[in-house]
CSV table of C-alpha atoms in Angstrom, one decimal:
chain,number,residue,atom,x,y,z
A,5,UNK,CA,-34.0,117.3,-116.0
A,6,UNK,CA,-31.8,114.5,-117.0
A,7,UNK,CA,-28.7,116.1,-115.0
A,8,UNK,CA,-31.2,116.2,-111.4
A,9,UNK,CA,-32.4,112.6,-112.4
A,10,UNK,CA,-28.3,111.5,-112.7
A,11,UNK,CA,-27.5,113.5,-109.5
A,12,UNK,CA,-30.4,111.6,-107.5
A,13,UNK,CA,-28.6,108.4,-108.2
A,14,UNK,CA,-25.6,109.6,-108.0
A,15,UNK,CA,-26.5,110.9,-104.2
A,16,UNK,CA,-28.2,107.2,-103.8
A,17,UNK,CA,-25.3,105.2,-104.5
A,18,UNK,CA,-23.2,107.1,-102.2
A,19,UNK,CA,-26.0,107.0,-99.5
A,20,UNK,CA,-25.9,103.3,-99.7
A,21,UNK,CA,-22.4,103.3,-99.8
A,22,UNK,CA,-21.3,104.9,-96.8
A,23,UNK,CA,-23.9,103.4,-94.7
A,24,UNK,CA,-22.2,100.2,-95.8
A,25,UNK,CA,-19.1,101.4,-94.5
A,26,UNK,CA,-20.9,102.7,-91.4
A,27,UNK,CA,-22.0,99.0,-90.6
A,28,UNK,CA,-19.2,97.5,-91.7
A,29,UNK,CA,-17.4,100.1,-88.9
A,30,UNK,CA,-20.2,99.3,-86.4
A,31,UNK,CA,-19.6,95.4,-87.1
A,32,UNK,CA,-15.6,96.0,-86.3
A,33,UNK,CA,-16.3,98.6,-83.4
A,34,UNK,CA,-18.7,95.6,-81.6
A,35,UNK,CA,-15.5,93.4,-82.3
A,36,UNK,CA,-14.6,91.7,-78.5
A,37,UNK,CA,-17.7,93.6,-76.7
A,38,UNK,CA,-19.1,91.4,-74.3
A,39,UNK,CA,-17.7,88.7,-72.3
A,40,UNK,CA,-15.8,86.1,-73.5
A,41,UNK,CA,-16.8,82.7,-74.1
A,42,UNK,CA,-14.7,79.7,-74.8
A,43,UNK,CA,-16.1,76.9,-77.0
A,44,UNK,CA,-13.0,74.6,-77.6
A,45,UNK,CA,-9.0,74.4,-77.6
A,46,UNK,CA,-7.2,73.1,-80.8
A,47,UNK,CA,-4.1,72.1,-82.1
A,48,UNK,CA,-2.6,74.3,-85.0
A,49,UNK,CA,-3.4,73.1,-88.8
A,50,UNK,CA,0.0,72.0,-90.4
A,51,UNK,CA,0.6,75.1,-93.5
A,52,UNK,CA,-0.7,73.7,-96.5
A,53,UNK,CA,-3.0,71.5,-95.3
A,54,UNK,CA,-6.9,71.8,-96.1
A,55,UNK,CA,-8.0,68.8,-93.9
A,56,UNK,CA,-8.1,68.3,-90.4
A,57,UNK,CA,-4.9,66.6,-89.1
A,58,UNK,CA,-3.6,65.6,-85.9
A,59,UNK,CA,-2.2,69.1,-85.6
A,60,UNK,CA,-5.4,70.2,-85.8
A,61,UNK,CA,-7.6,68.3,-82.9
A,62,UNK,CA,-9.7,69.4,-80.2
A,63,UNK,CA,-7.8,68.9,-76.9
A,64,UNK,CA,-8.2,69.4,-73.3
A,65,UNK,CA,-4.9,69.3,-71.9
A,66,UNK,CA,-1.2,70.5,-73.2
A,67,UNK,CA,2.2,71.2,-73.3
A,68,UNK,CA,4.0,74.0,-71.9
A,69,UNK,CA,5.9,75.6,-74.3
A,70,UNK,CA,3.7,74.6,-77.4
A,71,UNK,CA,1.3,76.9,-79.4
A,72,UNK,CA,-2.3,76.2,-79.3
A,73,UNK,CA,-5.7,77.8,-80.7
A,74,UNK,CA,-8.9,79.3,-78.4
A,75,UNK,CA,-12.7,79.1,-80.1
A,76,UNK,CA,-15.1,81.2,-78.6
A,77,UNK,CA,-17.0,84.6,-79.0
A,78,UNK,CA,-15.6,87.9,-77.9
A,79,UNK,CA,-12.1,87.2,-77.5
A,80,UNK,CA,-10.9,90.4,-79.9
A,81,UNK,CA,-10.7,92.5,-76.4
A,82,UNK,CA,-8.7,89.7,-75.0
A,83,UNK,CA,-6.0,91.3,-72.3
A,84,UNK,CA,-5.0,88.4,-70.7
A,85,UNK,CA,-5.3,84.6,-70.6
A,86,UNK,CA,-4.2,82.0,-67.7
A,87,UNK,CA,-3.1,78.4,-67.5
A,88,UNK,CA,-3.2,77.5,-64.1
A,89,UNK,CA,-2.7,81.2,-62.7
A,90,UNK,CA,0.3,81.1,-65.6
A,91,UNK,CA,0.0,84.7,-67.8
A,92,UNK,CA,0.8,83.7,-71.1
A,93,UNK,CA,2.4,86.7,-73.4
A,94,UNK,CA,-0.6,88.0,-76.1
A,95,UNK,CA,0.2,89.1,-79.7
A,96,UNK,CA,-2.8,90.6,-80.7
A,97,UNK,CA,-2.0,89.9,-84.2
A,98,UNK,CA,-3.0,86.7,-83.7
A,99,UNK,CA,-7.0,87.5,-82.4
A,100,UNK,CA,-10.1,87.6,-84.3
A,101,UNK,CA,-13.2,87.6,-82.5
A,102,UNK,CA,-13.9,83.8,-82.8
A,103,UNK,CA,-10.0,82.6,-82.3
A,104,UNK,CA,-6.2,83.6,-80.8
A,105,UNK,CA,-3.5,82.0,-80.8
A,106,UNK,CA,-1.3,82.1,-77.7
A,107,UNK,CA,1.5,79.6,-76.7
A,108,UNK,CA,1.3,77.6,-72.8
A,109,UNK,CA,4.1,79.9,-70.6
A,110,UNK,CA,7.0,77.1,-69.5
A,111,UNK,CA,6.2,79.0,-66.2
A,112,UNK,CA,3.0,77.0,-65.9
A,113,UNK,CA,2.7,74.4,-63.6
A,114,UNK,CA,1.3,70.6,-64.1
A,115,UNK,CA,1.9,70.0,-60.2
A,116,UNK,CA,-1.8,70.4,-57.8
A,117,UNK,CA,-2.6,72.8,-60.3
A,118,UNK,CA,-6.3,74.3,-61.1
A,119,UNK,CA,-6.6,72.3,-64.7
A,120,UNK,CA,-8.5,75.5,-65.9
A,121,UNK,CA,-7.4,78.0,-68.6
A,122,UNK,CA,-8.9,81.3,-67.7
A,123,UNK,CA,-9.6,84.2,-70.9
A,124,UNK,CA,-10.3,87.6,-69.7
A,125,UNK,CA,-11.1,90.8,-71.6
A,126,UNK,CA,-12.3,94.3,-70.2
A,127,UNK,CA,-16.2,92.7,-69.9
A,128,UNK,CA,-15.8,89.6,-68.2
A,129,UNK,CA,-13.3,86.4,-67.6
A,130,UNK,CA,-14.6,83.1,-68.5
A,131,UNK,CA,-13.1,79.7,-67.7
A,132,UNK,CA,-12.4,76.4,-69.7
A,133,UNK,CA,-11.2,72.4,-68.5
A,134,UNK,CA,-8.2,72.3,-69.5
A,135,UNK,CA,-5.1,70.8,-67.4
A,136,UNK,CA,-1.2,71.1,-68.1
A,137,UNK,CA,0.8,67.8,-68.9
A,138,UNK,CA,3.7,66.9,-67.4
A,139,UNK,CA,6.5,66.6,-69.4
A,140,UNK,CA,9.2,64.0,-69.3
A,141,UNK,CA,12.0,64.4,-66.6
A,142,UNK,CA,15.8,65.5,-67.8
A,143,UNK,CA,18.6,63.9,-65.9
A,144,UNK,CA,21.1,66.5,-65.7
A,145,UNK,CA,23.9,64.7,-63.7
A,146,UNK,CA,24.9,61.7,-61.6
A,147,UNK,CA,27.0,62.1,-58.5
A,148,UNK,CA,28.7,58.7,-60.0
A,149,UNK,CA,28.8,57.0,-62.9
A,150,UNK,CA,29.8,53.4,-61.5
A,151,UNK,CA,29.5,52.0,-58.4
A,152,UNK,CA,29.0,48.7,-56.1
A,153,UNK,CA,25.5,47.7,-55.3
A,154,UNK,CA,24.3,49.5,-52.1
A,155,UNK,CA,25.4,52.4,-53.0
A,156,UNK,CA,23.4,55.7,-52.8
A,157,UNK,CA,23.9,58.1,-55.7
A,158,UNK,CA,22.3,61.7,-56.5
A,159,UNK,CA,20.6,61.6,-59.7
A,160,UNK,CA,19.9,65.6,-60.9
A,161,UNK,CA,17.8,67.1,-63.3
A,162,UNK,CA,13.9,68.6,-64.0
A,163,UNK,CA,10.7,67.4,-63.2
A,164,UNK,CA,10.8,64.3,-61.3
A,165,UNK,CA,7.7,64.8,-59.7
A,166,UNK,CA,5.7,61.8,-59.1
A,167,UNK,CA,8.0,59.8,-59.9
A,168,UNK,CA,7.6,55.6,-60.6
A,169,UNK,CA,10.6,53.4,-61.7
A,170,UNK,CA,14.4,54.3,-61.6
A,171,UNK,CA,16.5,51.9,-64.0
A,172,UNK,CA,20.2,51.1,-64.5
A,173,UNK,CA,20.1,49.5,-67.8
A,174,UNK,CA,17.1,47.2,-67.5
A,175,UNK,CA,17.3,46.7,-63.8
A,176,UNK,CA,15.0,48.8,-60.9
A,177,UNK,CA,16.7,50.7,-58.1
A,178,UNK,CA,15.1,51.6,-54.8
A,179,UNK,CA,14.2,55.3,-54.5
A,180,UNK,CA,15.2,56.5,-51.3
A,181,UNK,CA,14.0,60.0,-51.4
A,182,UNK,CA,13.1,62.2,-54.5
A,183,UNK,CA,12.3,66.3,-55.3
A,184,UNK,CA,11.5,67.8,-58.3
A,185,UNK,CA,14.9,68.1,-59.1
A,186,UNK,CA,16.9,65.2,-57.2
A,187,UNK,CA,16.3,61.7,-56.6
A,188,UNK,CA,18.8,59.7,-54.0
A,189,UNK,CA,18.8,56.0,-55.6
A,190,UNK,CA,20.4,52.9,-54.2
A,191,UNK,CA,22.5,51.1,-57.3
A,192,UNK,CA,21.1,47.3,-57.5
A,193,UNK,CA,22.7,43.9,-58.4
A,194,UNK,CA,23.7,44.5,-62.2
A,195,UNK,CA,23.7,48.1,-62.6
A,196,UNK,CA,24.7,48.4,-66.2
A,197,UNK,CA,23.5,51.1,-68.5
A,198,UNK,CA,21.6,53.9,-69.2
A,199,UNK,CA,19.8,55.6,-66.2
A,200,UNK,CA,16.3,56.3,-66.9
A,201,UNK,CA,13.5,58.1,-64.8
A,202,UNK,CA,10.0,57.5,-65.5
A,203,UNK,CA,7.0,59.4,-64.2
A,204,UNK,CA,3.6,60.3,-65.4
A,205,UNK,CA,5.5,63.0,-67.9
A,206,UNK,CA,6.9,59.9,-69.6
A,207,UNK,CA,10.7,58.4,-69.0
A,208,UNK,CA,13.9,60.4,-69.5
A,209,UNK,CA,17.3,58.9,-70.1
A,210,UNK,CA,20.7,60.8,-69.1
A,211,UNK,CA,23.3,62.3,-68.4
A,212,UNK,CA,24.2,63.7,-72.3
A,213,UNK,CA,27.8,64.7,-71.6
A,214,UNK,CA,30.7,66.6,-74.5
A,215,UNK,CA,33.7,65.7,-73.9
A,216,UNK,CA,35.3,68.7,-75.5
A,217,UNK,CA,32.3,71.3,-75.4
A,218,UNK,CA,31.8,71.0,-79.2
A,219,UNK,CA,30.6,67.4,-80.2
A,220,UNK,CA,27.3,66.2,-79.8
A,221,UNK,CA,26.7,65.2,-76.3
A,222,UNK,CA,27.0,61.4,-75.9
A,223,UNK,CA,25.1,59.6,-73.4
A,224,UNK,CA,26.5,58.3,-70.3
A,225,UNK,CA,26.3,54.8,-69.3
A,226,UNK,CA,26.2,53.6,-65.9
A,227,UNK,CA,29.0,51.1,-65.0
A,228,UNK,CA,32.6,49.7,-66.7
A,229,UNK,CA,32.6,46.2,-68.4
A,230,UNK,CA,36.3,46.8,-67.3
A,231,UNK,CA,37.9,49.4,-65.1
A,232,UNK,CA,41.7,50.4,-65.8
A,233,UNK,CA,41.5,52.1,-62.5
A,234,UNK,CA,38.8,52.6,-59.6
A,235,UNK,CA,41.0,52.8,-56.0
A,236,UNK,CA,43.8,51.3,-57.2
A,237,UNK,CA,45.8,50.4,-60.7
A,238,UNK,CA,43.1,47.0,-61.7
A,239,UNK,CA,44.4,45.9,-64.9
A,240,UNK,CA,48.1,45.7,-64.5
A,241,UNK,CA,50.5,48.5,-64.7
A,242,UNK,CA,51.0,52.4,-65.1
A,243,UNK,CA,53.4,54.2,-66.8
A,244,UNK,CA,54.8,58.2,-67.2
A,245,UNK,CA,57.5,59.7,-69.7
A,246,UNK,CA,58.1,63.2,-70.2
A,247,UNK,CA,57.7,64.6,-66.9
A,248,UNK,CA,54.7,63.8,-65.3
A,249,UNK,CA,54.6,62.4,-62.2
A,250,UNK,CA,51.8,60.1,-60.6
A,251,UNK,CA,50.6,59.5,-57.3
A,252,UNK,CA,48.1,56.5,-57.5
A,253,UNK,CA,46.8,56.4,-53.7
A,254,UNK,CA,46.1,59.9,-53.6
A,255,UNK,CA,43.0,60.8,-51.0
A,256,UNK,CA,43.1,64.5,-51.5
A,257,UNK,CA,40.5,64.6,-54.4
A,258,UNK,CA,38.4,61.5,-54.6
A,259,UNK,CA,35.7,61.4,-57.1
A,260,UNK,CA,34.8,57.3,-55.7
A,261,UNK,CA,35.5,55.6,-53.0
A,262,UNK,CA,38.6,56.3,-51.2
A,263,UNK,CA,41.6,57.1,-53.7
A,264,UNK,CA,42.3,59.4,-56.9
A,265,UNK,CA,45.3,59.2,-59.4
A,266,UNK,CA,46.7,63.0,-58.3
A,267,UNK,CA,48.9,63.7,-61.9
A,268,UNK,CA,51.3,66.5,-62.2
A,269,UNK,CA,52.9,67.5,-65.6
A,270,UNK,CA,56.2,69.0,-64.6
A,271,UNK,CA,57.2,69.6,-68.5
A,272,UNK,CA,54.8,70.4,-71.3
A,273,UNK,CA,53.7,67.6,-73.0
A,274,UNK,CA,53.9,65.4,-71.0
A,275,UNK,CA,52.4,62.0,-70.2
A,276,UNK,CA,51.2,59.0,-67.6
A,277,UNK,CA,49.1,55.4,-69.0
A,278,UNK,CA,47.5,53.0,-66.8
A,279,UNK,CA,47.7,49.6,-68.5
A,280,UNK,CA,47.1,46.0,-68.7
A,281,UNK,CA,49.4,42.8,-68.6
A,282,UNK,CA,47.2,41.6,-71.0
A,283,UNK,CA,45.3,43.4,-74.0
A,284,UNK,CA,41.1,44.1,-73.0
A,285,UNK,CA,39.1,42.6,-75.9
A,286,UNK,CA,37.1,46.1,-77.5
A,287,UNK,CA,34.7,43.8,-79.7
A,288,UNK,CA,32.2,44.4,-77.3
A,289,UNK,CA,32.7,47.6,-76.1
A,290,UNK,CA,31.8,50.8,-76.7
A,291,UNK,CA,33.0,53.7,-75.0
A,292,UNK,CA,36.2,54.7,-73.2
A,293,UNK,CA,35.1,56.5,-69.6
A,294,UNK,CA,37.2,58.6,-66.9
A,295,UNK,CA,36.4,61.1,-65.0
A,296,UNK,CA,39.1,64.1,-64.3
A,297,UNK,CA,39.3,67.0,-62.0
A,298,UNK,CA,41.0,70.1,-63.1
A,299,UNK,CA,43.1,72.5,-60.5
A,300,UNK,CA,43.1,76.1,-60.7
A,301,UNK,CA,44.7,77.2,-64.3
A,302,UNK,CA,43.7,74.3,-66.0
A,303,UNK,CA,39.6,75.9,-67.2
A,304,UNK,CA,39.8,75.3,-71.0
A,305,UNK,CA,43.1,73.6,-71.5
A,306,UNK,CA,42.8,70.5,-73.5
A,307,UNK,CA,44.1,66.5,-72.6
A,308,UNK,CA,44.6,64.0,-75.2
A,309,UNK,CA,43.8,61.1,-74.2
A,310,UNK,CA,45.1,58.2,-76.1
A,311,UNK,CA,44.2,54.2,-76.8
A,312,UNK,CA,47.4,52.3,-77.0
A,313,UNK,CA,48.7,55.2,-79.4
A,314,UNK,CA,49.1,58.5,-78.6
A,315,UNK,CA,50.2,59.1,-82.4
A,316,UNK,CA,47.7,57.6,-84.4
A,317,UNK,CA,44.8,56.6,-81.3
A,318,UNK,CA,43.8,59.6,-79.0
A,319,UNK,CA,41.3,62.1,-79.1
A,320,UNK,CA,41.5,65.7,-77.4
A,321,UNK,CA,39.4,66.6,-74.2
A,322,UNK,CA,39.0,70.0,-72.8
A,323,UNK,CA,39.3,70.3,-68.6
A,324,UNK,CA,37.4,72.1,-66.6
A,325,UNK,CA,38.7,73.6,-63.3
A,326,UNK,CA,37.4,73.3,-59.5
A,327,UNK,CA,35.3,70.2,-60.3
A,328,UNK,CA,34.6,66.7,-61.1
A,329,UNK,CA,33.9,66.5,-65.0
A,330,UNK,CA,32.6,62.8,-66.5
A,331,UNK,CA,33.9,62.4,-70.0
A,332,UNK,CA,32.6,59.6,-72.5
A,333,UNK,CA,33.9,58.9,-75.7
A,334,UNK,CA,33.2,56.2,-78.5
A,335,UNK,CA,36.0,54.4,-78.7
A,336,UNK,CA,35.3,54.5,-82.9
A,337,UNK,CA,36.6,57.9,-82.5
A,338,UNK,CA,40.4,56.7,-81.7
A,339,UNK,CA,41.5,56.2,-85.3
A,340,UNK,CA,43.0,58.3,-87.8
A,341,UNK,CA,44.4,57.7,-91.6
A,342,UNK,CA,47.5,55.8,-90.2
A,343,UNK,CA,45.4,53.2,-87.9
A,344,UNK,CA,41.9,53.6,-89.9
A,345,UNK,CA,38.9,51.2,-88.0
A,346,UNK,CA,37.7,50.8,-84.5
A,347,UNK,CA,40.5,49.6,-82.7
A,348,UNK,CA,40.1,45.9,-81.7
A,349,UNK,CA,41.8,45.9,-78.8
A,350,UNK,CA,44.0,48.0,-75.8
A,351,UNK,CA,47.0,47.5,-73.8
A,352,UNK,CA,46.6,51.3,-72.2
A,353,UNK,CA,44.8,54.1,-71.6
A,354,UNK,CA,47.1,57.6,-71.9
A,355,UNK,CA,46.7,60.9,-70.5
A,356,UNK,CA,49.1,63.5,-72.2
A,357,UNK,CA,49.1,67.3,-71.5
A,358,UNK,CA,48.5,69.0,-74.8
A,359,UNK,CA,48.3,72.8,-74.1
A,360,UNK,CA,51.8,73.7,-73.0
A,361,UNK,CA,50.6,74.6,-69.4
A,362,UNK,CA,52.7,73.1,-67.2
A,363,UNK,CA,53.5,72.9,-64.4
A,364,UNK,CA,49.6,71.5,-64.4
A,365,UNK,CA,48.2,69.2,-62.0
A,366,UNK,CA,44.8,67.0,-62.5
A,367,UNK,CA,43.5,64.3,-60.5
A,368,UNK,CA,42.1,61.2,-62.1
A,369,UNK,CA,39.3,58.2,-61.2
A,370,UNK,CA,37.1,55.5,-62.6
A,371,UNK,CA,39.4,55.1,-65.7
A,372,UNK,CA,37.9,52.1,-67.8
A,373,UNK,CA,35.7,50.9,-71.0
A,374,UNK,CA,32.1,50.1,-71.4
């Protein structure tokens, strides 16, 4: 009697058990059935965290390219979700019923777009408010880096759209005609500095330029606060040794206005300065800026280019071939153990071939310090 008494529980416990499993299996199977509803869009929580931060805000509009989180009910089934028409890519990992986490595709656009973020799953699609934000504009290049006012120059890059205010330095310029990825500027009175783009994204600053493909790109300034060489020799006197040889009114390759320096290293090593009859004052100065134009054969050879010292003073730049290259360096950077400390001053600016590659030749413009 005892043994059919302990079997009746026993049966009743497992009864109860596996209908808990069955609803627990029901609950999961009902998981995402239905159409989806959106109730919010959040910011992630910072790991760690247990209060609410300002990673972890309601919003109704973001960045492309950053991950976000979607409230609502039935978005397990999730199979695809929009921003502006944009598919962004779904790890299903990252759904529950109630949430997903899904980053803003870079392919989405902020330009007319719908400002709606669109959920769909195999019952229904629902849509949400939610618009794209613009992000700041890049400056990728400048057609020139100094330049008389009046002049129109190309300023390249990303997402210019709408934009308000070009600046050299701290002074406007008149936008002449602008894309998405190139505004034609006129330089002002003054132009001296940074060039900055500002639209509804926010304001960019640019061109970031390497002058040997390995240091930290260095911004490039707009303008000399003096110029060794522009069209002609300005600040005194050129020299060569070693077997270079330098045509100074060269019009064959002109990076501004109507002359280059065309420089051709007959021996290996050597090297051509353009100077001045009296030294330039570096106090207040902070960068040395040319611009050079490598021939065909010259892709990845290196030019030192030297401060009064082509011992002690110079640093190395690497050429690239069949174009116009800007370099910028900080003139901190000439110094070594044997002349330690910005140099205070400069009679010259040097330009020696340094990879054994001649015959070589280069052409050479806008040669001065900022």
């Amino acid at each position: 009697m005892k043994t059919l008494y302990k079997n009746t529980i026993a049966l009743y416990l497992i009864g109860v058990f596996c209908m808990l499993i069955f609803a627990t299996s029901c609950k999961k199977d009902k998981e995402g059935q239905g159409a989806p509803s959106i109730t919010r869009v959040r910011t992630l929580v910072r790991p760690g965290d247990t209060q609410l931060t300002p990673l972890d805000s309601t919003v109704t509009s973001g960045d492309v390219g950053v991950t976000y989180v979607i409230e609502g009910v039935n978005l397990k089934s999730t199979n695809k979700v929009e921003f502006n028409g944009a598919s962004a890519y779904l790890n299903t990992a990252l759904f529950s019923d109630n949430s997903i986490i899904v980053m803003i595709p870079t392919t989405a656009t902020w330009i007319n777009q719908t400002g709606k973020l669109t959920l769909t799953n195999s019952y229904g699609s629902t849509s949400f408010n939610f618009s794209i934000k613009q992000p700041a504009p890049v400056i990728s290049d400048l057609s020139q880096f100094a330049g008389n006012p009046g002049d129109v120059i190309t300023i390249t890059g990303l997402r210019f759209d709408q934009v308000s205010s070009v600046k050299f330095g701290t002074t406007a310029a008149q936008v002449i005609s602008s894309t998405s990825t190139e505004l034609k500027v006129t330089v002002p009175t003054a132009a001296l500095g940074a060039v900055s783009v500002t639209t509804p994204g926010g304001t960019g600053t640019g061109p970031y330029v390497s002058y040997d493909g390995v240091v930290v790109p260095i911004l490039l300034p707009f303008g000399f606060r003096h110029l060794f060489y522009d069209d002609q020799i300005t600040a005194g006197y050129d020299f060569n040794f070693g077997g270079a040889n330098a045509d100074v009114n060269n019009i064959e390759m002109v990076k501004r206005g109507t002359h280059a320096i065309k420089l051709t290293y007959t021996g290996s090593y050597a090297g051509y300065a353009v100077g001045s009859n009296s030294p330039i004052d570096l106090t207040d100065k902070t960068y040395v800026k040319f611009s050079i134009y490598g021939t065909a054969g010259t892709e990845g050879k290196v030019v030192k280019v030297a401060l009064g010292d082509f011992d002690n003073r110079n640093v190395s730049v690497v050429l690239h071939a069949g174009k116009w290259t800007n370099y910028v360096v900080p003139i901190d950077r000439f110094q070594n153990a044997s002349q330690p400390g910005k140099p205070t001053s400069v009679n010259w600016i040097g330009f020696q071939e340094l990879s054994g590659n001649a015959p070589e030749t280069i052409y050479l413009d806008d040669i001065g310090v900022y």
